[in-house]
Every structure is written in C-alpha cells, then in structure tokens.
Amino acid sequence: MKIKHFYLIASAALLTSCYAPKRDCTDFKTGEFTFNYEINGEKKTGRFTRDEKYSVEYYENKVDSSSVRWINDCEFVLKSLKDQSSIHFKILETTSDSYTFEYSNAARDPKKELIVMKGKAIRVKK
C-alpha cells in the first residue's frame, strides 16, 4: 500500500514539474498594449506602443519614450530617452492577447536591494 502511494505521489510530482507556461514572446515585440498600475492605493491604467526600436508610454497625462534593446525573444531593456535610466523586462507567460512579465532596474547598485516587480500587458492592437 505504501509503495502504491509513493508511485502516485512521485508521478504527480513529475507531471507538475514538467509543466512550463506558454511563452510565445515574438508575438509581443510590437503593438499597442494597456497595463494596470497602482499609485498610493489608487488603481490606474496606462498604455504603450512599441515597435522594433522604440516604446512610447502614456500614463497620468504624461508621455515617456524609451529605446528598446532585445536581449532574446523574451527579454528586453527599455532605456529612457529623457534620463537614460534602464529597466530590464522578462516575459514570463503569454496568452493569445496578453503577457505576464517581471521587471527591475537594469543598472545594479550593490548597495541597494534588487526589487523585482510583476505586471501584465494586454494587447490593444498589433
């Protein structure tokens, strides 16, 4: 009886460890997207348009432009054209019309703790 339970648990662990979320990142290199964010407890929606070289974000009546440098199909760095700060993005999972990502400061400061945030972008149009 114990052996039967062992094989059942081992099989379940093996099957769940083999699961990998879908990542078809090339579909999301360009297009127009929306994203949700929170400032001081207030939920807001912003949008951005990205092509092969640039990304333009629209949020809180502001416009922010960045250059885009793709590291691979699922990772890229946005470098602000205004203040030259860089943010590293990694696409974690995709669906037909959205992707989940994590992002952090691209410039690592050994004196500061690395903070990694998550978000979701939803495609408005290709």
Short mmCIF file of C-alpha atoms in Angstrom, two decimals:
data_model
loop_
_atom_site.label_atom_id
_atom_site.label_comp_id
_atom_site.label_asym_id
_atom_site.label_seq_id
_atom_site.Cartn_x
_atom_site.Cartn_y
_atom_site.Cartn_z
CA MET A 1 0.00 0.00 0.00
CA LYS A 2 2.82 2.43 0.89
CA ILE A 3 4.57 1.71 -2.41
CA LYS A 4 1.38 2.48 -4.33
CA HIS A 5 1.11 5.87 -2.59
CA PHE A 6 4.78 6.55 -3.26
CA TYR A 7 4.36 5.93 -7.00
CA LEU A 8 1.22 8.06 -7.09
CA ILE A 9 2.93 10.98 -5.36
CA ALA A 10 6.11 10.60 -7.44
CA SER A 11 4.06 10.55 -10.66
CA ALA A 12 2.12 13.66 -9.66
CA ALA A 13 5.33 15.50 -8.75
CA LEU A 14 6.94 14.52 -12.04
CA LEU A 15 3.95 15.69 -14.09
CA THR A 16 3.64 19.05 -12.34
CA SER A 17 7.38 19.73 -12.52
CA CYS A 18 7.29 19.27 -16.30
CA TYR A 19 4.64 21.98 -16.75
CA ALA A 20 6.01 25.14 -18.31
CA PRO A 21 3.85 28.18 -19.02
CA LYS A 22 3.36 29.10 -22.68
CA ARG A 23 5.86 31.69 -23.91
CA ASP A 24 5.39 32.85 -27.49
CA CYS A 25 7.20 36.13 -26.94
CA THR A 26 7.78 37.13 -30.58
CA ASP A 27 4.06 37.95 -30.90
CA PHE A 28 4.53 40.76 -28.38
CA LYS A 29 7.61 42.55 -29.69
CA THR A 30 5.48 45.20 -31.38
CA GLY A 31 1.97 46.56 -30.92
CA GLU A 32 -0.20 48.69 -28.66
CA PHE A 33 -0.85 47.49 -25.11
CA THR A 34 -2.53 48.54 -21.87
CA PHE A 35 -1.31 47.84 -18.35
CA ASN A 36 -2.64 48.43 -14.85
CA TYR A 37 -0.62 50.01 -12.07
CA GLU A 38 -1.21 51.44 -8.62
CA ILE A 39 -0.08 54.74 -7.10
CA ASN A 40 -0.86 55.50 -3.46
CA GLY A 41 -3.52 52.79 -3.41
CA GLU A 42 -5.29 54.15 -6.50
CA LYS A 43 -5.56 51.76 -9.46
CA LYS A 44 -4.83 53.28 -12.86
CA THR A 45 -4.48 52.16 -16.46
CA GLY A 46 -1.73 53.23 -18.82
CA ARG A 47 -0.92 52.25 -22.37
CA PHE A 48 2.15 51.94 -24.51
CA THR A 49 3.04 51.45 -28.15
CA ARG A 50 6.18 49.51 -29.03
CA ASP A 51 7.94 48.93 -32.34
CA GLU A 52 11.28 47.26 -33.02
CA LYS A 53 13.32 50.24 -31.76
CA TYR A 54 11.14 52.41 -29.50
CA SER A 55 8.45 52.25 -26.83
CA VAL A 56 6.17 55.18 -26.00
CA GLU A 57 4.23 55.07 -22.71
CA TYR A 58 1.15 57.16 -21.92
CA TYR A 59 0.19 57.45 -18.24
CA GLU A 60 -1.19 60.19 -15.96
CA ASN A 61 -1.28 62.71 -18.82
CA LYS A 62 2.44 62.13 -19.42
CA VAL A 63 4.35 60.66 -22.34
CA ASP A 64 7.61 58.78 -21.83
CA SER A 65 9.76 57.47 -24.68
CA SER A 66 12.40 54.76 -24.48
CA SER A 67 14.67 52.87 -26.80
CA VAL A 68 14.17 49.09 -26.92
CA ARG A 69 17.06 46.61 -26.96
CA TRP A 70 16.05 42.96 -27.22
CA ILE A 71 18.35 40.54 -25.39
CA ASN A 72 16.48 37.49 -26.68
CA ASP A 73 12.89 36.76 -27.77
CA CYS A 74 11.58 37.06 -24.19
CA GLU A 75 13.84 39.69 -22.57
CA PHE A 76 14.45 43.32 -23.39
CA VAL A 77 15.79 46.53 -21.87
CA LEU A 78 13.99 49.88 -22.09
CA LYS A 79 16.30 52.90 -21.84
CA SER A 80 14.57 56.21 -21.18
CA LEU A 81 15.41 58.82 -23.79
CA LYS A 82 14.93 61.53 -21.16
CA ASP A 83 17.02 60.45 -18.18
CA GLN A 84 18.89 57.43 -19.61
CA SER A 85 17.66 55.09 -16.84
CA SER A 86 17.19 51.46 -17.91
CA ILE A 87 14.64 48.82 -16.94
CA HIS A 88 15.06 45.11 -17.67
CA PHE A 89 11.88 43.20 -18.65
CA LYS A 90 11.37 39.46 -18.86
CA ILE A 91 8.21 37.94 -20.37
CA LEU A 92 7.20 35.03 -18.15
CA GLU A 93 4.00 33.76 -19.78
CA THR A 94 1.87 34.58 -22.81
CA THR A 95 -1.73 34.08 -23.91
CA SER A 96 -3.27 34.95 -27.26
CA ASP A 97 -3.72 38.62 -26.29
CA SER A 98 -1.59 39.31 -23.20
CA TYR A 99 1.67 38.59 -21.45
CA THR A 100 2.82 38.48 -17.85
CA PHE A 101 6.21 40.00 -17.17
CA GLU A 102 8.63 40.91 -14.43
CA TYR A 103 10.82 43.98 -14.42
CA SER A 104 13.63 45.52 -12.41
CA ASN A 105 16.28 48.22 -12.64
CA ALA A 106 18.81 47.19 -15.27
CA ALA A 107 21.66 49.03 -13.53
CA ARG A 108 22.56 47.05 -10.44
CA ASP A 109 23.65 49.02 -7.39
CA PRO A 110 25.36 46.66 -4.91
CA LYS A 111 24.30 48.95 -2.05
CA LYS A 112 20.60 48.65 -2.87
CA GLU A 113 18.29 45.67 -2.69
CA LEU A 114 17.16 44.43 -6.10
CA ILE A 115 13.39 44.85 -6.34
CA VAL A 116 11.61 42.77 -8.97
CA MET A 117 8.01 43.69 -9.80
CA LYS A 118 5.43 41.82 -11.89
CA GLY A 119 2.83 43.11 -14.30
CA LYS A 120 0.55 42.17 -17.15
CA ALA A 121 0.25 43.82 -20.56
CA ILE A 122 -2.87 43.35 -22.68
CA ARG A 123 -2.73 43.81 -26.44
CA VAL A 124 -4.99 46.52 -27.85
CA LYS A 125 -3.82 46.05 -31.45
CA LYS A 126 -0.89 44.60 -33.38
#
